[in-house]
Coordinates of C-alpha atoms and ligand atoms in Angstrom, one line a residue:
M99 CA -23.3 -15.2 -3.9
S100 CA -19.9 -15.3 -2.5
P101 CA -18.9 -12.7 0.5
K102 CA -17.8 -9.0 -0.4
P103 CA -13.6 -9.3 -1.1
F104 CA -11.6 -6.9 0.3
T105 CA -11.0 -4.9 -2.7
L106 CA -7.8 -2.3 -2.3
T107 CA -5.7 0.0 -4.7
A108 CA -2.3 1.4 -4.5
A109 CA -1.6 4.5 -6.5
I110 CA -1.1 3.8 -10.1
D111 CA 2.6 5.0 -10.6
Y112 CA 3.7 7.7 -13.8
A113 CA 5.2 5.6 -16.3
N114 CA 7.7 8.6 -16.7
A115 CA 10.8 6.8 -14.7
D116 CA 12.0 4.0 -12.9
P117 CA 10.9 2.8 -9.9
H118 CA 12.2 4.4 -6.1
I119 CA 11.9 3.2 -2.5
G120 CA 8.6 5.5 -1.9
H121 CA 6.8 3.1 -4.8
A122 CA 8.2 0.3 -3.0
Y123 CA 6.8 1.3 0.0
E124 CA 3.3 1.7 -1.0
K125 CA 3.1 -1.5 -2.9
I126 CA 4.1 -3.4 -0.1
L127 CA 2.0 -1.6 2.3
A128 CA -0.8 -2.7 -0.2
D129 CA 0.3 -6.3 -0.5
V130 CA 0.9 -6.6 3.4
I131 CA -2.7 -5.3 4.3
A132 CA -3.8 -7.8 1.2
R133 CA -1.5 -10.8 2.9
F134 CA -3.6 -9.9 6.3
Q135 CA -6.9 -10.1 5.0
R136 CA -6.5 -13.6 3.5
L137 CA -4.9 -14.5 7.1
C138 CA -8.2 -13.1 8.2
G139 CA -10.2 -15.8 5.5
R140 CA -11.0 -13.0 3.7
G141 CA -11.0 -12.8 -0.3
V142 CA -8.8 -10.5 -1.6
F143 CA -8.8 -8.2 -5.0
F144 CA -5.7 -6.1 -5.0
M145 CA -5.0 -3.7 -8.1
T146 CA -2.2 -1.2 -9.2
G147 CA -0.7 -0.8 -12.2
V148 CA 0.9 2.4 -13.9
D149 CA -0.7 5.9 -15.1
Q150 CA 0.7 6.1 -18.4
H151 CA -0.3 9.2 -20.3
G152 CA 0.0 12.8 -20.1
Q153 CA 2.9 15.3 -20.8
K154 CA 5.4 14.0 -18.1
V155 CA 5.4 10.7 -20.2
E156 CA 5.3 12.0 -23.2
Q157 CA 8.0 13.9 -22.5
A158 CA 10.2 11.5 -20.8
A159 CA 9.9 9.1 -23.9
A160 CA 10.6 12.2 -26.3
R161 CA 13.7 13.0 -24.6
L162 CA 14.8 9.3 -25.3
G163 CA 14.1 9.4 -28.7
M164 CA 11.6 6.5 -28.0
D165 CA 8.0 5.8 -29.5
T166 CA 5.6 6.9 -26.4
Q167 CA 3.8 3.7 -26.5
G168 CA 6.9 1.2 -26.4
F169 CA 8.6 3.7 -23.5
V170 CA 5.5 3.4 -21.1
D171 CA 5.7 -0.3 -22.1
S172 CA 9.1 -0.8 -21.1
V173 CA 8.6 1.1 -18.4
A174 CA 5.5 -0.6 -16.7
A175 CA 7.8 -3.8 -17.1
R176 CA 10.5 -2.2 -15.0
F177 CA 7.9 -2.1 -12.2
R178 CA 6.3 -5.3 -13.1
T179 CA 9.6 -6.6 -12.2
L180 CA 10.3 -5.1 -9.2
W181 CA 7.0 -6.1 -7.4
E182 CA 8.2 -9.8 -8.9
T183 CA 11.2 -9.5 -6.9
L184 CA 9.8 -7.8 -3.6
G185 CA 6.5 -10.2 -3.8
V186 CA 3.9 -8.0 -4.4
A187 CA 1.1 -10.3 -5.8
Y188 CA -1.5 -7.8 -7.0
D189 CA -4.3 -9.9 -8.6
C190 CA -5.0 -6.9 -11.6
W191 CA -2.8 -5.0 -13.3
A192 CA -4.3 -1.6 -14.2
A193 CA -1.9 -0.3 -17.3
T194 CA -4.2 3.0 -18.7
T195 CA -3.3 2.6 -22.3
H196 CA -5.0 -0.6 -21.9
P197 CA -8.0 -0.6 -24.4
L198 CA -10.6 -2.2 -22.2
H199 CA -9.8 1.2 -19.6
Q200 CA -10.0 3.7 -22.4
Q201 CA -13.6 2.3 -23.0
I202 CA -14.6 2.9 -19.6
V203 CA -13.2 6.4 -19.7
C204 CA -15.3 7.5 -22.7
K205 CA -18.3 6.0 -21.2
V206 CA -18.0 7.8 -18.0
L207 CA -17.3 11.0 -19.9
R208 CA -20.3 10.5 -22.1
Q209 CA -22.3 9.8 -18.9
L210 CA -21.2 13.2 -17.2
F211 CA -21.7 14.8 -20.7
S212 CA -25.6 14.1 -20.9
A213 CA -26.0 14.7 -17.4
G214 CA -25.0 18.2 -18.1
D215 CA -21.7 18.2 -16.0
L216 CA -19.7 18.6 -18.7
Y217 CA -19.1 22.3 -20.3
K218 CA -16.4 24.2 -22.3
S219 CA -14.8 27.2 -21.4
T220 CA -11.9 29.2 -21.6
Y221 CA -9.1 29.7 -19.0
R222 CA -6.6 32.6 -18.8
G223 CA -4.3 32.3 -16.4
F224 CA -1.1 30.2 -14.5
Y225 CA -0.2 26.7 -15.7
S226 CA 2.2 24.2 -13.8
V227 CA 4.2 22.1 -16.8
R228 CA 5.7 19.5 -14.1
Q229 CA 2.4 18.9 -12.2
E230 CA 0.0 19.4 -15.6
Q231 CA -2.2 21.4 -13.9
F232 CA -3.7 24.7 -13.6
L233 CA -2.6 26.9 -10.7
T234 CA -5.2 29.2 -8.5
D235 CA -4.2 32.1 -5.9
K236 CA -4.6 28.8 -3.1
D237 CA -1.4 27.3 -4.9
R238 CA 0.6 30.1 -4.1
D239 CA 2.9 30.3 -1.0
A240 CA 3.1 32.3 1.6
T241 CA 4.7 35.2 -0.1
G242 CA 2.4 34.9 -2.7
K243 CA 4.7 33.0 -5.0
F244 CA 4.2 29.3 -6.9
G245 CA 6.7 27.5 -4.9
P246 CA 9.3 25.5 -6.4
E247 CA 7.4 21.8 -6.2
W248 CA 5.4 23.3 -9.4
G249 CA 8.6 23.4 -11.6
E250 CA 8.1 25.8 -14.7
I251 CA 5.1 28.0 -14.8
I252 CA 3.5 29.6 -18.0
F253 CA 0.7 31.7 -18.8
L254 CA -2.1 30.0 -20.9
E255 CA -5.2 31.0 -22.6
E256 CA -6.8 28.2 -23.7
G257 CA -10.3 26.6 -24.1
N258 CA -10.7 23.5 -22.3
W259 CA -13.9 20.8 -21.3
Y260 CA -14.7 21.7 -17.0
F261 CA -16.1 19.0 -14.7
R262 CA -19.0 20.9 -12.7
L263 CA -17.4 19.8 -9.6
S264 CA -18.2 23.0 -7.8
K265 CA -22.1 22.1 -8.0
Y266 CA -20.6 18.7 -5.6
L267 CA -19.2 20.7 -2.8
P268 CA -22.1 21.2 -1.0
W269 CA -22.2 17.5 -1.4
L270 CA -18.5 16.8 -0.3
S271 CA -18.8 19.6 2.8
K272 CA -21.6 17.8 4.1
F273 CA -20.2 14.0 3.3
I274 CA -16.7 14.7 4.7
E275 CA -18.4 15.8 8.1
T276 CA -20.5 13.0 8.4
H277 CA -18.3 10.2 7.1
S278 CA -15.0 9.8 9.7
E279 CA -13.8 7.1 8.5
F280 CA -13.5 8.5 4.9
V281 CA -9.9 9.1 5.5
I282 CA -7.2 7.6 8.0
P283 CA -5.4 8.4 9.7
A284 CA -8.1 10.4 10.8
F285 CA -6.0 13.6 11.5
R286 CA -5.6 14.1 7.3
R287 CA -9.7 14.8 7.6
T288 CA -8.8 18.8 9.1
E289 CA -6.5 18.8 5.8
I290 CA -9.6 18.2 3.4
T291 CA -11.8 20.3 5.6
H292 CA -9.9 23.4 4.9
A293 CA -9.3 22.9 1.7
I294 CA -12.7 22.9 0.1
Q295 CA -13.8 25.9 2.6
H296 CA -12.7 28.4 0.5
W297 CA -12.8 26.1 -3.1
K298 CA -14.6 27.5 -6.0
Q299 CA -13.8 26.3 -9.2
D300 CA -14.6 23.7 -11.5
L301 CA -12.0 20.7 -12.7
C302 CA -10.9 21.4 -16.2
I303 CA -10.7 17.7 -17.5
S304 CA -9.4 18.4 -20.8
R305 CA -5.8 19.3 -23.1
P306 CA -6.1 20.6 -26.4
R307 CA -4.6 17.9 -28.4
S308 CA -2.6 20.9 -30.4
R309 CA 0.0 21.2 -27.1
L310 CA -0.9 17.1 -26.0
S311 CA -1.4 14.1 -28.3
W312 CA -0.7 11.5 -25.8
G313 CA -4.4 11.0 -24.1
I314 CA -7.4 9.6 -24.4
E315 CA -9.7 11.5 -26.7
L316 CA -13.3 13.3 -25.5
P317 CA -15.6 10.9 -27.2
F318 CA -17.4 14.1 -27.6
D319 CA -15.2 17.0 -29.2
Q320 CA -12.0 15.3 -30.7
E321 CA -9.8 18.1 -30.4
F322 CA -8.9 17.5 -27.0
V323 CA -7.8 14.6 -25.1
T324 CA -8.6 13.6 -21.3
Y325 CA -6.7 15.4 -18.5
V326 CA -4.4 12.9 -16.9
W327 CA -5.7 12.8 -13.3
F328 CA -9.6 12.4 -14.5
D329 CA -8.3 9.5 -16.4
A330 CA -6.0 7.8 -13.8
L331 CA -8.5 8.1 -11.4
I332 CA -11.6 6.1 -13.3
S333 CA -9.0 3.4 -13.8
Y334 CA -10.4 2.1 -10.1
L335 CA -13.3 1.2 -12.1
S336 CA -12.4 0.3 -15.4
F337 CA -10.0 -2.5 -13.8
T338 CA -13.0 -3.3 -11.2
G339 CA -15.7 -4.1 -13.5
Y340 CA -17.6 -1.2 -13.8
L341 CA -19.7 -1.0 -16.8
S342 CA -18.7 -4.2 -18.2
E343 CA -20.0 -5.4 -20.8
D344 CA -19.5 -8.9 -19.4
P345 CA -22.5 -9.5 -17.0
V346 CA -20.5 -11.6 -14.6
E347 CA -17.6 -9.2 -14.3
E348 CA -20.4 -6.6 -14.2
G349 CA -21.9 -8.4 -10.9
R350 CA -17.6 -8.9 -9.5
F351 CA -17.8 -5.0 -9.7
R352 CA -20.7 -4.6 -7.3
Q353 CA -19.3 -7.0 -5.0
R354 CA -15.6 -5.4 -4.9
W355 CA -17.1 -1.9 -4.5
P356 CA -15.9 0.4 -3.2
A357 CA -12.5 -0.3 -2.8
L358 CA -9.6 0.7 -0.1
H359 CA -7.5 3.2 -2.1
I360 CA -4.0 3.3 -0.8
L361 CA -1.7 6.5 -1.5
G362 CA 0.3 9.0 -0.5
K363 CA -0.6 12.4 1.1
D364 CA 0.7 14.3 -1.9
I365 CA -1.7 13.2 -4.0
M366 CA -4.5 13.2 -1.5
I367 CA -5.6 17.0 -2.0
P368 CA -7.2 17.9 -4.8
A369 CA -7.0 14.4 -6.5
H370 CA -8.3 11.7 -4.0
A371 CA -10.0 14.1 -1.7
V372 CA -11.3 16.4 -4.1
Y373 CA -11.8 15.4 -7.4
W374 CA -12.2 11.5 -6.9
P375 CA -15.6 11.5 -4.3
T376 CA -17.2 13.8 -6.4
M377 CA -16.4 12.4 -10.2
V378 CA -18.1 9.4 -8.5
H379 CA -20.9 11.2 -6.8
A380 CA -21.5 13.0 -10.4
M381 CA -22.1 9.5 -11.9
G382 CA -24.5 8.4 -8.9
F383 CA -22.5 5.9 -6.8
S384 CA -24.5 6.6 -3.0
D385 CA -22.4 8.2 0.3
Q386 CA -21.9 4.0 1.0
Q387 CA -20.0 3.7 -2.1
I388 CA -17.5 6.2 -1.9
P389 CA -14.4 4.5 -1.3
Q390 CA -12.1 5.4 1.6
L391 CA -8.7 7.0 1.6
L392 CA -5.4 5.0 3.3
V393 CA -2.7 8.2 3.3
H394 CA 0.8 7.3 3.9
G395 CA 3.2 9.4 4.7
W396 CA 6.7 10.0 2.7
W397 CA 10.3 7.8 2.6
N398 CA 12.7 11.0 2.8
F399 CA 16.3 10.4 2.5
D400 CA 18.6 13.1 4.1
G401 CA 15.3 15.1 5.3
T402 CA 13.4 15.8 1.5
K403 CA 10.9 13.8 -0.4
V404 CA 12.8 10.8 -2.4
S405 CA 11.5 11.8 -5.6
K406 CA 12.2 11.5 -9.1
S407 CA 11.7 15.1 -10.1
T408 CA 13.9 15.9 -7.4
G409 CA 16.4 13.1 -8.4
N410 CA 16.6 12.1 -5.0
T411 CA 16.0 8.7 -5.4
V412 CA 17.0 5.2 -3.5
D413 CA 16.7 2.5 -5.9
P414 CA 14.9 -0.3 -4.6
F415 CA 16.9 -3.1 -7.3
I416 CA 20.0 -2.1 -5.5
L417 CA 19.0 -2.5 -2.7
A418 CA 16.6 -5.7 -3.0
S419 CA 19.9 -7.2 -4.5
R420 CA 22.4 -6.1 -1.7
Y421 CA 20.5 -7.6 1.0
G422 CA 17.6 -9.7 -0.5
P423 CA 14.2 -8.6 -1.2
A424 CA 13.2 -9.8 2.7
A425 CA 15.2 -7.3 4.4
L426 CA 13.8 -4.5 2.0
R427 CA 10.6 -5.6 2.9
Y428 CA 11.0 -5.7 6.7
Y429 CA 12.7 -2.1 6.7
L430 CA 9.8 -0.8 5.0
M431 CA 7.3 -1.9 7.0
R432 CA 9.3 -1.7 10.4
D433 CA 10.7 1.8 10.9
I434 CA 8.0 4.1 9.5
S435 CA 4.5 4.8 11.4
T436 CA 2.0 4.3 8.6
G437 CA 0.5 8.3 7.9
R438 CA 3.7 9.7 9.3
D439 CA 7.3 10.4 7.3
A440 CA 10.1 8.5 7.8
N441 CA 13.8 9.2 7.1
F442 CA 15.4 6.6 5.0
S443 CA 18.3 5.1 6.5
E444 CA 20.5 2.0 5.0
E445 CA 22.2 1.8 8.9
R446 CA 18.6 1.3 10.2
L447 CA 17.7 -1.6 7.7
I448 CA 21.1 -3.5 8.8
L449 CA 20.7 -3.0 12.2
L450 CA 17.0 -3.7 12.7
C451 CA 17.4 -6.6 10.6
N452 CA 20.6 -7.9 12.1
T453 CA 18.8 -7.2 16.2
E454 CA 14.8 -8.1 15.0
L455 CA 15.5 -11.0 12.4
A456 CA 18.8 -12.5 12.6
N457 CA 19.7 -12.4 16.5
G458 CA 16.1 -12.1 17.6
L459 CA 13.9 -14.8 15.9
G460 CA 16.8 -16.6 13.9
N461 CA 18.3 -17.3 16.4
L462 CA 15.5 -18.6 18.3
L463 CA 14.5 -20.6 15.8
N464 CA 18.2 -22.3 15.8
R465 CA 18.4 -22.6 19.0
T466 CA 15.4 -24.2 20.0
L467 CA 15.5 -26.2 16.8
S468 CA 19.0 -27.6 17.7
M469 CA 17.9 -28.7 21.5
V470 CA 15.0 -30.3 20.0
N471 CA 17.1 -32.2 17.9
L472 CA 20.1 -32.9 20.4
Y473 CA 17.7 -33.3 23.6
L474 CA 14.5 -35.0 22.1
G475 CA 15.7 -36.7 19.1
G476 CA 13.7 -34.1 16.8
S477 CA 10.4 -35.3 18.2
L478 CA 7.9 -33.4 19.7
H479 CA 4.6 -35.3 21.3
P480 CA 1.7 -33.8 22.7
G481 CA 2.3 -32.7 26.5
F482 CA 1.2 -30.7 29.1
Y483 CA 1.6 -27.2 30.2
S484 CA 2.3 -26.1 33.5
H485 CA 1.8 -22.8 35.2
D486 CA 5.4 -21.1 34.1
T487 CA 4.6 -21.9 30.3
N488 CA 0.9 -21.1 30.5
T489 CA 2.1 -17.8 31.4
I490 CA 3.9 -17.6 28.2
R491 CA 1.5 -18.9 26.3
E492 CA -1.3 -16.3 27.7
Q493 CA 1.2 -13.6 27.0
N494 CA 1.6 -14.9 23.4
R495 CA -2.0 -14.2 23.2
R496 CA -1.8 -11.0 24.7
S497 CA 0.7 -10.1 21.6
T498 CA -1.5 -11.9 19.6
S499 CA -4.7 -9.7 19.7
E500 CA -2.7 -6.7 19.9
Y501 CA -1.1 -7.8 16.4
F502 CA -4.6 -8.0 15.2
L503 CA -5.8 -5.0 16.7
R504 CA -2.6 -3.1 15.3
M505 CA -3.0 -4.8 11.7
Q506 CA -6.6 -4.1 11.6
S507 CA -5.7 0.0 11.8
F508 CA -2.9 -0.5 9.4
E509 CA -0.4 0.6 12.4
I510 CA 2.2 -2.7 10.5
D511 CA 5.3 -1.1 12.4
R512 CA 3.1 -1.5 15.7
A513 CA 2.1 -5.3 14.9
I514 CA 5.5 -6.3 14.0
M515 CA 6.6 -4.8 17.5
A516 CA 3.8 -7.2 18.8
I517 CA 5.9 -10.6 17.2
M518 CA 8.9 -9.3 18.5
D519 CA 7.5 -9.1 21.9
I520 CA 6.8 -12.9 21.3
V521 CA 10.2 -13.2 19.7
S522 CA 12.1 -11.5 23.3
R523 CA 10.0 -13.1 25.5
S524 CA 10.8 -16.5 24.2
N525 CA 14.3 -15.8 24.2
A526 CA 14.2 -14.5 27.5
F527 CA 12.3 -18.1 28.5
I528 CA 15.6 -19.9 27.0
E529 CA 17.5 -18.1 29.5
A530 CA 15.4 -18.6 32.5
S531 CA 14.6 -22.1 31.6
S532 CA 18.0 -23.3 31.0
P533 CA 16.9 -26.5 29.1
W534 CA 20.9 -27.7 29.3
E535 CA 20.3 -27.7 32.7
L536 CA 16.7 -30.0 32.5
Y537 CA 18.8 -32.2 30.1
R538 CA 21.3 -32.9 32.8
K539 CA 18.9 -34.4 34.9
P540 CA 17.0 -37.2 34.0
K541 CA 13.7 -36.7 36.3
Q542 CA 13.6 -33.2 34.5
R543 CA 12.7 -34.9 30.9
A544 CA 8.8 -33.9 31.3
K545 CA 9.8 -30.2 31.9
L546 CA 12.1 -30.1 29.0
A547 CA 9.7 -31.7 26.4
E548 CA 7.1 -29.0 27.7
V549 CA 9.8 -25.9 27.6
L550 CA 10.9 -27.0 24.2
A551 CA 7.3 -27.8 23.1
T552 CA 6.6 -24.2 24.4
L553 CA 9.2 -22.6 22.3
H554 CA 8.4 -24.3 19.7
E555 CA 4.7 -23.2 19.7
S556 CA 5.6 -19.1 19.8
I557 CA 8.1 -19.2 17.3
R558 CA 5.3 -21.2 14.9
L559 CA 3.0 -18.1 16.3
A560 CA 5.6 -15.6 15.5
A561 CA 5.9 -17.0 12.0
S562 CA 2.3 -17.7 11.1
L563 CA 2.0 -13.9 12.3
L564 CA 4.7 -12.6 10.2
A565 CA 3.7 -14.2 7.3
P566 CA 1.8 -11.4 5.7
I567 CA 5.0 -9.3 5.8
L568 CA 7.9 -11.8 4.9
P569 CA 5.4 -14.7 3.3
K570 CA 9.0 -16.3 2.3
E571 CA 10.6 -16.5 5.5
S572 CA 7.5 -17.4 7.0
A573 CA 6.9 -20.7 4.9
A574 CA 10.7 -21.5 5.7
M575 CA 10.3 -21.5 9.4
L576 CA 7.1 -23.3 9.4
N577 CA 8.8 -25.8 7.1
Q578 CA 11.6 -26.3 9.4
L579 CA 9.2 -26.5 12.5
G580 CA 7.4 -29.4 10.7
I581 CA 4.2 -27.6 11.2
E582 CA 1.7 -25.9 8.9
A583 CA 0.9 -22.2 9.9
I584 CA -1.6 -21.3 12.6
D585 CA -5.0 -21.3 11.4
F586 CA -6.6 -18.1 13.0
S587 CA -10.0 -18.6 12.2
H588 CA -9.5 -21.3 15.4
P589 CA -6.6 -20.0 16.8
D590 CA -5.2 -22.6 19.7
P591 CA -2.0 -23.5 18.8
T592 CA -1.9 -26.5 21.2
L593 CA 0.5 -29.5 19.8
R594 CA -2.2 -32.4 19.4
T595 CA -0.1 -35.2 17.1
S596 CA 3.6 -35.7 17.6
L597 CA 5.5 -34.1 14.9
A598 CA 9.5 -34.0 14.0
V599 CA 11.4 -30.9 13.1
S600 CA 14.0 -30.3 10.8
P601 CA 17.9 -29.6 11.4
P602 CA 17.9 -25.6 11.8
Q603 CA 18.6 -23.7 8.6
P604 CA 19.2 -20.0 8.8
V605 CA 16.5 -18.0 7.6
F606 CA 17.7 -14.7 8.1
P607 CA 21.3 -13.5 6.9
K608 CA 23.2 -11.5 9.2
F609 CA 24.6 -8.3 7.3
P610 CA 28.2 -6.8 8.6
Ligands
MSP18 N1 0.2 8.8 -11.3 C1 -0.2 9.4 -9.9 C2 -1.5 8.5 -9.0 C3 -2.7 8.7 -9.9 S1 -3.3 7.4 -8.9 C4 -4.9 7.6 -9.4 C5 1.4 9.3 -9.0 N2 2.1 8.7 -9.3 S2 3.6 8.8 -8.8 O1 4.7 7.6 -9.4 O2 4.2 10.2 -8.4 O3 3.3 8.1 -6.9 C6 2.9 7.1 -7.5 C7 2.5 6.9 -5.5 O4 3.6 6.6 -4.9 C8 1.8 8.2 -4.8 O5 1.5 7.7 -3.9 C9 2.7 8.9 -3.8 O6 2.4 9.1 -3.2 C10 3.7 7.6 -3.7 N3 5.2 8.0 -3.4 C11 6.0 8.6 -4.6 N4 7.0 8.8 -3.8 C12 6.9 8.9 -2.4 C13 7.7 8.9 -1.0 N5 9.3 9.2 -1.1 N6 7.3 8.4 0.2 C14 6.6 7.2 -0.3 N7 5.4 7.6 -0.7 C15 5.4 8.0 -2.2 O7 0.9 10.4 -8.3

């Protein structure tokens, strides 16, 4: 049996409008984590996709006068084009109108129905049309009103199917208490504990077909379709091979599961931290099989959340064409600390890309390659390292450890800073060792070769570590250095054979 892959999912986006930078951020974050795991030699299974059912989607299609399936397919294509543009390389695309998913949702529903975990009842109360959700008193704000985030609120009385979530709350409380690793960052755990403290209600898992037809029909009552969140959460199972009729795929599921779910703070409670663990627990999953949550913050613009429902969006297609996909990837990973919010600023994007990538790393590459070409005829040979260069190498080793620690705990911004430490150290080393002066003194030729070999090694290290964040630029740098990436399972970067470098080519543009 091959070792367990690192399975990660990024929330499936609503197929009711075009993607914005909030969506782009989450998928790039997932892609960077996936690529980092591969860098560490681990197999990876990365799933994302689109959430295509529900009222919001049906209404958006109707507004455009489009057939709903045609509409969701066209939105899915926009998302896929964006992921292709931004280099988000998922292994599996989860679109909830796919027949495989419909089949698994029905299997899960039948299983819960047979176990007595579903029942029919009548609800009388408030309902948020925007969130497609029944509201309770705990959804009121401090003034006793339902806040603007719920959009239009109507009073409803209707029969529906319910999942006996409340039956599993004692288990959930105990689980949260005893599994501190369930949610990352750890400070989110208190929010979950508070949310479930006074929780009493079961989960409504259906919508009457008379009101909403765009959904998966309940296999035991054709008057109803499945509530969009219940359907969407199950996508994590359908597309990883759960209950597959193909025994090979079923076996893969057992290896892949549990997953790490990446999602924003707005969908942690109740969906991912209350509905989802109780659903999988009711399906018979053990505590070890409950997925972990990595909860990120929001990108805001002018202080409010970038969101299509408020119209406060920033278009990633425009940014990628204006600055290139690498600049957008770099900025979205560099200027937010995972779990916290950040304010989107085009000026910051320009500033960070210009100072750190163009002036810092790009300049280092350019100067080093120019000097190797000019002073050493473009070749480097294995040599020795003296005290000075060994000091730099030791400091680089420390930055590398810092990078790995930060990446393993999903602190991508801090990991990038560790790479930038290597870059600034190397640029300072050029100034301190003045290779142009060593070149003028014939007796210093060995020293000159040693300095340039050390710089070459530092850039190789920085480029190798940058690979999960900027894969194409990392490869372009290594190509000019005339060497492959460092293999971090044997991380000794010492030059063992002679090599020829290329003339420098700009890798990072400078923006006006
Ligand atoms: N379809 C549901 C998720 C179902 S997962 C089983 C959904 N879709 S969404 O399109 O509204 O959001 C998708 C993801 O994008 C969520 O994780 C959400 O938190 C994230 N973001 C949406 N706006 C965001 C920002 N402004 N900033 C960062 N991420 C945010 O919810």
